[in-house]
Short mmCIF file of C-alpha atoms in Angstrom, two decimals:
data_model
loop_
_atom_site.label_atom_id
_atom_site.label_comp_id
_atom_site.label_asym_id
_atom_site.label_seq_id
_atom_site.Cartn_x
_atom_site.Cartn_y
_atom_site.Cartn_z
CA UNK A 1 0.20 0.01 0.22
CA UNK A 2 1.38 3.37 -0.76
CA UNK A 3 1.82 5.90 1.44
CA UNK A 4 0.67 9.16 1.50
CA UNK A 5 2.85 12.26 1.41
CA UNK A 6 3.21 14.06 4.16
CA UNK A 7 0.95 17.20 4.74
CA UNK A 8 2.54 20.36 5.88
CA UNK A 9 1.01 22.48 8.58
CA UNK A 10 1.65 26.16 9.86
CA UNK A 11 3.40 24.98 13.04
CA UNK A 12 5.66 23.08 10.80
CA UNK A 13 7.10 25.87 9.00
CA UNK A 14 10.91 26.39 9.66
CA UNK A 15 12.24 28.76 11.90
CA UNK A 16 13.31 31.18 9.30
CA UNK A 17 10.02 31.79 7.22
CA UNK A 18 7.99 31.86 11.19
CA UNK A 19 10.79 34.77 11.77
CA UNK A 20 10.37 36.05 8.78
CA UNK A 21 6.08 36.31 8.85
CA UNK A 22 6.94 37.85 12.63
CA UNK A 23 8.97 40.58 11.44
CA UNK A 24 7.01 41.66 8.71
CA UNK A 25 3.94 41.57 11.38
CA UNK A 26 5.79 43.93 13.32
CA UNK A 27 6.56 46.27 10.45
CA UNK A 28 2.89 46.50 9.88
CA UNK A 29 1.73 47.66 13.44
CA UNK A 30 4.96 50.12 13.16
CA UNK A 31 3.60 51.64 10.07
CA UNK A 32 0.23 51.80 11.54
CA UNK A 33 0.78 53.47 14.75
CA UNK A 34 2.91 55.87 12.13
CA UNK A 35 -0.27 56.85 10.41
CA UNK A 36 -2.38 56.54 13.55
CA UNK A 37 0.14 59.93 15.05
CA UNK A 38 -0.16 61.54 11.44
CA UNK A 39 -3.85 61.58 11.68
CA UNK A 40 -3.15 62.86 15.55
CA UNK A 41 -1.36 65.85 14.17
CA UNK A 42 -3.27 66.56 11.58
CA UNK A 43 -6.47 66.95 13.91
CA UNK A 44 -4.39 68.74 16.47
CA UNK A 45 -2.97 71.25 13.67
CA UNK A 46 -6.53 72.25 12.03
CA UNK A 47 -8.06 72.76 15.99
CA UNK A 48 -4.92 74.91 16.68
CA UNK A 49 -5.45 76.44 13.32
CA UNK A 50 -9.25 77.25 13.81
CA UNK A 51 -8.55 78.61 17.55
CA UNK A 52 -5.57 80.60 16.72
CA UNK A 53 -7.13 82.23 12.98
CA UNK A 54 -10.58 82.98 14.92
CA UNK A 55 -9.42 84.60 18.21
CA UNK A 56 -7.71 87.98 16.15
CA UNK A 57 -10.70 87.94 13.87
CA UNK A 58 -12.98 88.78 17.33
CA UNK A 59 -11.74 92.58 17.56
CA UNK A 60 -11.58 92.75 13.78
CA UNK A 61 -15.38 92.02 13.98
CA UNK A 62 -16.01 94.75 16.59
CA UNK A 63 -14.10 97.54 15.35
CA UNK A 64 -16.73 96.96 11.69
CA UNK A 65 -19.57 96.46 13.55
CA UNK A 66 -18.80 99.90 15.37
CA UNK A 67 -17.88 101.76 12.53
CA UNK A 68 -20.53 100.77 10.25
CA UNK A 69 -23.07 101.69 13.61
CA UNK A 70 -21.49 104.71 13.30
CA UNK A 71 -21.87 106.02 9.96
CA UNK A 72 -25.13 104.75 10.11
CA UNK A 73 -25.94 107.21 12.52
CA UNK A 74 -23.66 109.92 10.77
CA UNK A 75 -21.60 109.95 14.10
CA UNK A 76 -18.06 110.23 12.34
CA UNK A 77 -16.42 112.77 10.55
CA UNK A 78 -14.28 111.43 7.57
CA UNK A 79 -11.13 112.00 9.58
CA UNK A 80 -12.53 109.59 12.48
CA UNK A 81 -13.39 106.96 9.57
CA UNK A 82 -9.91 106.98 8.19
CA UNK A 83 -8.39 106.46 12.16
CA UNK A 84 -10.83 104.00 12.70
CA UNK A 85 -10.23 102.18 9.10
CA UNK A 86 -6.58 102.56 9.97
CA UNK A 87 -6.82 100.19 12.76
CA UNK A 88 -8.38 97.95 11.00
CA UNK A 89 -5.83 97.83 8.80
CA UNK A 90 -3.71 97.12 11.36
CA UNK A 91 -5.72 94.64 13.00
CA UNK A 92 -5.69 92.79 9.86
CA UNK A 93 -2.04 93.31 9.43
CA UNK A 94 -2.19 91.37 12.36
CA UNK A 95 -4.06 88.48 11.64
CA UNK A 96 -2.16 87.73 8.28
CA UNK A 97 1.13 87.56 10.37
CA UNK A 98 -0.67 85.15 12.66
CA UNK A 99 -1.67 83.21 9.96
CA UNK A 100 1.67 82.96 8.86
CA UNK A 101 3.01 81.51 11.97
CA UNK A 102 0.49 78.47 11.98
CA UNK A 103 2.93 76.51 10.94
CA UNK A 104 5.60 77.79 13.90
CA UNK A 105 3.04 76.54 16.21
CA UNK A 106 3.28 73.25 14.26
CA UNK A 107 6.80 73.07 14.63
CA UNK A 108 7.17 73.60 18.52
CA UNK A 109 5.67 69.82 18.70
CA UNK A 110 8.43 68.17 16.48
CA UNK A 111 10.83 70.13 18.31
CA UNK A 112 11.96 72.14 15.06
CA UNK A 113 10.39 75.47 16.65
CA UNK A 114 13.06 78.62 15.99
CA UNK A 115 12.50 81.83 18.07
CA UNK A 116 12.42 84.89 15.65
CA UNK A 117 14.29 87.04 18.30
CA UNK A 118 14.58 91.25 17.56
CA UNK A 119 14.57 94.13 19.83
CA UNK A 120 10.93 94.93 20.98
CA UNK A 121 9.59 97.06 24.10
CA UNK A 122 7.72 95.15 26.01
CA UNK A 123 5.49 98.04 27.15
CA UNK A 124 4.35 99.05 24.17
CA UNK A 125 3.34 95.79 22.60
CA UNK A 126 1.17 95.29 26.08
CA UNK A 127 -0.47 98.53 25.18
CA UNK A 128 -0.57 98.22 21.19
CA UNK A 129 -1.88 94.17 22.41
CA UNK A 130 -4.66 95.52 24.63
CA UNK A 131 -5.84 98.27 22.21
CA UNK A 132 -6.80 95.60 19.76
CA UNK A 133 -9.51 94.53 22.65
CA UNK A 134 -10.74 97.36 22.73
CA UNK A 135 -13.86 97.02 21.20
CA UNK A 136 -14.15 93.22 22.11
CA UNK A 137 -14.07 94.50 25.76
CA UNK A 138 -16.79 96.92 25.34
CA UNK A 139 -19.14 94.56 23.63
CA UNK A 140 -18.55 92.17 26.61
CA UNK A 141 -19.23 95.39 29.66
CA UNK A 142 -15.06 94.80 30.58
CA UNK A 143 -12.48 97.28 31.20
CA UNK A 144 -8.66 97.52 31.14
CA UNK A 145 -6.33 97.98 33.46
CA UNK A 146 -2.38 98.34 31.94
CA UNK A 147 0.02 98.21 34.74
CA UNK A 148 3.60 98.57 32.74
CA UNK A 149 6.70 100.65 33.33
CA UNK A 150 7.29 103.34 30.90
CA UNK A 151 9.65 101.69 28.19
CA UNK A 152 10.61 97.77 29.06
CA UNK A 153 12.87 96.89 26.18
CA UNK A 154 15.11 94.11 25.50
CA UNK A 155 14.59 91.15 22.24
CA UNK A 156 11.76 88.60 21.98
CA UNK A 157 9.71 86.86 19.56
CA UNK A 158 7.46 89.41 19.11
CA UNK A 159 4.55 87.00 17.33
CA UNK A 160 5.10 84.47 20.25
CA UNK A 161 4.60 87.39 22.40
CA UNK A 162 1.67 88.94 20.49
CA UNK A 163 0.33 85.24 20.49
CA UNK A 164 0.76 84.18 24.49
CA UNK A 165 -0.74 88.23 25.41
CA UNK A 166 -3.76 87.15 23.21
CA UNK A 167 -4.53 84.00 24.37
CA UNK A 168 -4.94 85.09 27.92
CA UNK A 169 -6.16 88.20 27.45
CA UNK A 170 -9.13 86.75 25.41
CA UNK A 171 -9.74 83.94 27.88
CA UNK A 172 -10.57 86.53 30.32
CA UNK A 173 -12.65 88.12 28.60
CA UNK A 174 -14.59 84.86 27.89
CA UNK A 175 -14.76 83.61 31.49
CA UNK A 176 -15.39 87.00 33.30
CA UNK A 177 -17.28 89.20 31.28
CA UNK A 178 -18.59 92.60 32.31
CA UNK A 179 -15.83 92.63 34.86
CA UNK A 180 -12.01 94.56 34.78
CA UNK A 181 -8.83 92.59 33.31
CA UNK A 182 -5.75 93.99 34.49
CA UNK A 183 -2.34 93.62 32.47
CA UNK A 184 0.92 93.96 33.43
CA UNK A 185 4.31 93.90 32.69
CA UNK A 186 7.36 94.30 35.67
CA UNK A 187 10.85 94.64 34.93
CA UNK A 188 13.18 92.22 37.06
CA UNK A 189 16.73 92.27 35.01
CA UNK A 190 17.45 89.20 33.26
CA UNK A 191 13.58 87.97 33.46
CA UNK A 192 10.58 89.99 32.69
CA UNK A 193 6.90 89.12 34.06
CA UNK A 194 3.60 89.27 32.41
CA UNK A 195 0.65 89.14 34.13
CA UNK A 196 -3.09 88.90 33.18
CA UNK A 197 -5.88 89.28 36.11
CA UNK A 198 -9.41 88.79 36.21
CA UNK A 199 -11.89 88.62 38.51
CA UNK A 200 -14.24 85.17 37.14
CA UNK A 201 -15.00 82.16 38.84
CA UNK A 202 -11.34 80.85 39.35
CA UNK A 203 -9.57 77.72 38.20
CA UNK A 204 -9.75 75.27 40.84
CA UNK A 205 -6.32 72.99 41.66
CA UNK A 206 -7.33 69.90 39.86
CA UNK A 207 -8.25 71.79 36.62
CA UNK A 208 -4.73 74.26 37.08
CA UNK A 209 -3.08 70.62 36.91
CA UNK A 210 -4.81 70.40 33.08
CA UNK A 211 -5.34 73.50 31.56
CA UNK A 212 -2.51 73.65 29.84
CA UNK A 213 -3.03 70.25 28.10
CA UNK A 214 -4.55 69.80 24.75
CA UNK A 215 -8.08 70.15 24.14
CA UNK A 216 -8.73 71.12 28.23
CA UNK A 217 -10.89 73.72 29.23
CA UNK A 218 -11.84 74.54 32.96
CA UNK A 219 -15.54 74.32 32.29
CA UNK A 220 -17.75 73.28 35.22
CA UNK A 221 -20.55 70.52 34.23
CA UNK A 222 -23.10 72.54 33.79
CA UNK A 223 -21.29 75.40 31.86
CA UNK A 224 -21.14 75.81 27.87
CA UNK A 225 -18.34 77.21 26.05
CA UNK A 226 -16.99 77.33 22.88
CA UNK A 227 -13.72 76.73 21.34
CA UNK A 228 -11.17 73.82 21.02
CA UNK A 229 -9.79 74.09 24.35
CA UNK A 230 -6.14 74.63 22.50
CA UNK A 231 -5.80 78.32 23.44
CA UNK A 232 -3.47 77.55 26.73
CA UNK A 233 -1.85 74.46 25.10
CA UNK A 234 -0.37 77.05 22.64
CA UNK A 235 0.19 79.12 25.57
CA UNK A 236 1.94 76.50 27.02
CA UNK A 237 3.94 75.36 24.14
CA UNK A 238 5.39 78.88 23.46
CA UNK A 239 6.36 80.09 26.70
CA UNK A 240 8.43 76.78 26.95
CA UNK A 241 10.04 77.92 23.61
CA UNK A 242 11.07 80.93 24.97
CA UNK A 243 12.61 79.23 27.81
CA UNK A 244 9.96 80.95 30.49
CA UNK A 245 7.56 79.52 32.98
CA UNK A 246 3.85 80.43 33.44
CA UNK A 247 1.84 79.50 36.04
CA UNK A 248 -2.02 80.44 37.38
CA UNK A 249 -3.18 81.13 40.55
CA UNK A 250 -5.96 82.26 43.02
CA UNK A 251 -6.23 86.14 42.73
CA UNK A 252 -6.68 87.97 45.88
CA UNK A 253 -9.82 89.55 46.10
CA UNK A 254 -11.07 86.83 43.73
CA UNK A 255 -10.58 85.16 40.00
CA UNK A 256 -7.65 84.25 38.26
CA UNK A 257 -3.95 85.61 37.92
CA UNK A 258 -1.66 84.08 34.80
CA UNK A 259 1.73 84.88 35.37
CA UNK A 260 4.62 84.19 32.53
CA UNK A 261 7.81 84.36 32.97
CA UNK A 262 10.26 85.19 30.28
CA UNK A 263 13.92 85.76 30.00
CA UNK A 264 14.93 89.18 29.13
CA UNK A 265 17.32 88.46 25.43
CA UNK A 266 19.39 90.83 24.13
CA UNK A 267 20.62 91.53 21.13
CA UNK A 268 23.61 89.41 22.08
CA UNK A 269 21.50 86.44 22.12
CA UNK A 270 20.15 86.93 18.45
CA UNK A 271 22.81 85.01 16.77
#
């Protein structure tokens, strides 16, 4: 009787074949992990872009609305119209610059962000940034108090500083409407300190530990706030890129105070 040929089963594969299959499976796992990471990075960038482009549009829309209302009421002279249009133009220039820096924000997470240091007066920057929120604050019933020295020169990445202040000020207006906001800058020699203080509901100790993470916001269960929860994450990333620190504490008399401490670069640091 003829013998039957031996059948081959997977468990009978040579060790070399098993190792090759395992290596191929491991490579598939690696590629899948890279794809998941790439999709997550894309989604993060889209969220950051939406936030960072929406924020500066709010004061621009406010200024346009004010101009239209004044024109319809016949309250503006040609000189006042020109002044208002110039302010809107400056705000639009700022918006365009911010759009151009979005790629830099995405580079932060990959470790490829580079500061563009240039001479800058921090006191002037605070005043100018607060001015862009004048109409937004008016609509929200907020008022500003600016506490800065007459001049505070140094070398910083101006756009990064503007983004930091923009996000902190817009948050203060958003979470503490109809209440004052204090923006201050202090000179500590080799360091400078920026503070944005509001009179809102405050932030719990538990929330302070997470609000600088992506897609996190200090919002109560019964509150509804718009936004992706990336504003403070952007602030934290920019502050870290500038070798600084940011902390949030309860403010005396209620509310919260965000404190940003940054190196005070000079011309010699620019190379």
